[in-house]
C-alpha cells in the first residue's frame, strides 16, 4: 500500500503529465433527463447496491471513446478479453483488481470485483449484464461513487470503437468536495479510464486514430436522481443470463440514443 501511494502515484502522475496521446475533452455542460442512468434489472438490486440516488452532489454522465485502426480482433473478442482479464486494462501502478473464482468465460452476471486504490478509494462493483458487445457494472456500498459504468465495443466504418460510459454521483460529501470542487478525484478517474481505453487499443493490436475523446454532462438536481421509467418487455442476455428488462430504444443498460444523437436532437 505504501509503495502504491508513493511510487505508483508518482509514476502515474509523471506519465499523465507527459502523455502524448491527444485527449479531446469536448467541453463540459449541463445535461437533461436523457443523461439519467439506465434502469437496472430488478434481480440486480439488493441492499449492497449503491445507486446514483444514494450519492451526494450532481450526477455526472461521462463518455470515454477511442477509435482503433488496424485491430487484429473484433469487438466481441475485445469484450471477452476484458471479462477474462480485467486487471490487464487498468494502470497497475496504483490499481489492483480482486475477483472471486471466475468461470472459464470470465466475468458474468452477479460476479463482483474489488478495485483497490491508494487511500480510502477501494471500489467494489458487481456485474449486472454481460453481452457480446457490452459489460455493465453497478457500484456497491463502500465505493467512492454511486452509479453505473458500461464498457462497449463495436465496429464503425472499418474501425474498432471502444467506449466507457459512466453515470455516477459522489458517494459522500468528502468525495463530492474532491470530485466536484477540487476536481482531484475527477482527474484521477479521467486518467484511469483513458489508460483503460489505450490498453484496449493496444490489446486489440491496433492504434488509436485520433486520441481519446471525453465528454462530460452533469445534472444538479434538488432531489436524488430517479431511475428511468419501468420498461414493458425484456430479452435474455446473449451470455445465457436470466431474462432482463429492456428500456425503450435498446438492450439492457443501453442508453436510448448515442451521445451524439442526443445532442443533435436537443438542438
mmCIF file of N, CA and C in Angstrom, residues 38-39 41 129 131 133-134 136 150 152 228 231 233-238 244-256:
data_model
loop_
_atom_site.group_PDB
_atom_site.id
_atom_site.type_symbol
_atom_site.label_atom_id
_atom_site.label_comp_id
_atom_site.label_asym_id
_atom_site.label_seq_id
_atom_site.Cartn_x
_atom_site.Cartn_y
_atom_site.Cartn_z
ATOM 1 N N UNK A 38 -29.261 4.212 -16.960
ATOM 2 C CA UNK A 38 -30.182 3.148 -17.391
ATOM 3 C C UNK A 38 -30.816 2.463 -16.180
ATOM 4 N N UNK A 39 -32.011 1.952 -16.380
ATOM 5 C CA UNK A 39 -32.683 1.210 -15.303
ATOM 6 C C UNK A 39 -32.085 -0.182 -15.196
ATOM 7 N N UNK A 41 -31.941 -4.212 -14.099
ATOM 8 C CA UNK A 41 -32.901 -5.314 -13.959
ATOM 9 C C UNK A 41 -33.201 -5.543 -12.483
ATOM 10 N N UNK A 129 -24.890 -7.072 -16.222
ATOM 11 C CA UNK A 129 -25.184 -7.548 -17.575
ATOM 12 C C UNK A 129 -23.870 -7.811 -18.299
ATOM 13 N N UNK A 131 -22.965 -9.024 -22.302
ATOM 14 C CA UNK A 131 -23.403 -9.417 -23.634
ATOM 15 C C UNK A 131 -22.205 -9.528 -24.558
ATOM 16 N N UNK A 133 -21.359 -7.493 -26.773
ATOM 17 C CA UNK A 133 -20.782 -6.193 -27.101
ATOM 18 C C UNK A 133 -20.695 -5.245 -25.919
ATOM 19 N N UNK A 134 -21.050 -5.694 -24.695
ATOM 20 C CA UNK A 134 -21.003 -4.781 -23.559
ATOM 21 C C UNK A 134 -20.885 -5.518 -22.234
ATOM 22 N N UNK A 136 -21.672 -4.412 -18.152
ATOM 23 C CA UNK A 136 -22.366 -3.385 -17.379
ATOM 24 C C UNK A 136 -22.177 -3.676 -15.894
ATOM 25 N N UNK A 150 -20.500 1.261 -18.034
ATOM 26 C CA UNK A 150 -20.568 0.283 -19.126
ATOM 27 C C UNK A 150 -19.277 0.317 -19.931
ATOM 28 N N UNK A 152 -18.164 -0.902 -23.748
ATOM 29 C CA UNK A 152 -18.783 -1.329 -25.002
ATOM 30 C C UNK A 152 -17.753 -1.352 -26.127
ATOM 31 N N UNK A 228 -35.006 5.519 -14.704
ATOM 32 C CA UNK A 228 -35.844 5.693 -15.885
ATOM 33 C C UNK A 228 -37.167 4.957 -15.711
ATOM 34 N N UNK A 231 -39.616 -0.288 -17.965
ATOM 35 C CA UNK A 231 -39.858 -0.817 -19.298
ATOM 36 C C UNK A 231 -40.923 -1.903 -19.271
ATOM 37 N N UNK A 233 -41.004 -4.726 -21.625
ATOM 38 C CA UNK A 233 -40.668 -6.023 -22.212
ATOM 39 C C UNK A 233 -39.220 -6.333 -21.949
ATOM 40 N N UNK A 234 -38.800 -7.575 -22.248
ATOM 41 C CA UNK A 234 -37.418 -7.952 -21.980
ATOM 42 C C UNK A 234 -36.939 -9.039 -22.890
ATOM 43 N N UNK A 235 -35.590 -9.166 -22.944
ATOM 44 C CA UNK A 235 -34.937 -10.216 -23.705
ATOM 45 C C UNK A 235 -33.858 -10.816 -22.841
ATOM 46 N N UNK A 236 -33.456 -12.027 -23.160
ATOM 47 C CA UNK A 236 -32.424 -12.671 -22.375
ATOM 48 C C UNK A 236 -31.056 -12.259 -22.866
ATOM 49 N N UNK A 237 -30.069 -12.314 -21.954
ATOM 50 C CA UNK A 237 -28.693 -11.956 -22.285
ATOM 51 C C UNK A 237 -28.103 -12.976 -23.230
ATOM 52 N N UNK A 238 -27.201 -12.510 -24.100
ATOM 53 C CA UNK A 238 -26.560 -13.421 -25.038
ATOM 54 C C UNK A 238 -25.632 -14.390 -24.338
ATOM 55 N N UNK A 244 -33.853 -10.149 -18.806
ATOM 56 C CA UNK A 244 -33.725 -8.827 -18.234
ATOM 57 C C UNK A 244 -34.584 -7.852 -19.007
ATOM 58 N N UNK A 245 -35.090 -6.833 -18.312
ATOM 59 C CA UNK A 245 -35.994 -5.907 -18.943
ATOM 60 C C UNK A 245 -35.252 -4.947 -19.847
ATOM 61 N N UNK A 246 -35.917 -4.532 -20.916
ATOM 62 C CA UNK A 246 -35.282 -3.728 -21.940
ATOM 63 C C UNK A 246 -35.889 -2.338 -21.983
ATOM 64 N N UNK A 247 -35.066 -1.292 -21.789
ATOM 65 C CA UNK A 247 -35.590 0.062 -21.878
ATOM 66 C C UNK A 247 -35.980 0.386 -23.304
ATOM 67 N N UNK A 248 -36.857 1.366 -23.520
ATOM 68 C CA UNK A 248 -37.211 1.767 -24.873
ATOM 69 C C UNK A 248 -35.987 2.244 -25.619
ATOM 70 N N UNK A 249 -35.659 1.616 -26.729
ATOM 71 C CA UNK A 249 -34.566 2.095 -27.557
ATOM 72 C C UNK A 249 -33.294 1.296 -27.441
ATOM 73 N N UNK A 250 -33.254 0.158 -26.706
ATOM 74 C CA UNK A 250 -32.004 -0.573 -26.678
ATOM 75 C C UNK A 250 -32.042 -1.745 -25.741
ATOM 76 N N UNK A 251 -30.882 -2.425 -25.634
ATOM 77 C CA UNK A 251 -30.744 -3.577 -24.765
ATOM 78 C C UNK A 251 -30.620 -3.107 -23.330
ATOM 79 N N UNK A 252 -30.543 -4.080 -22.415
ATOM 80 C CA UNK A 252 -30.433 -3.751 -21.006
ATOM 81 C C UNK A 252 -29.233 -2.856 -20.775
ATOM 82 N N UNK A 253 -29.442 -1.764 -20.072
ATOM 83 C CA UNK A 253 -28.355 -0.857 -19.774
ATOM 84 C C UNK A 253 -27.906 -0.016 -20.930
ATOM 85 N N UNK A 254 -28.589 -0.038 -22.059
ATOM 86 C CA UNK A 254 -28.179 0.733 -23.214
ATOM 87 C C UNK A 254 -28.907 2.071 -23.237
ATOM 88 N N UNK A 255 -28.173 3.189 -23.404
ATOM 89 C CA UNK A 255 -28.845 4.483 -23.477
ATOM 90 C C UNK A 255 -29.837 4.508 -24.626
ATOM 91 N N UNK A 256 -30.861 5.369 -24.540
ATOM 92 C CA UNK A 256 -31.895 5.422 -25.568
ATOM 93 C C UNK A 256 -31.327 5.830 -26.914
#
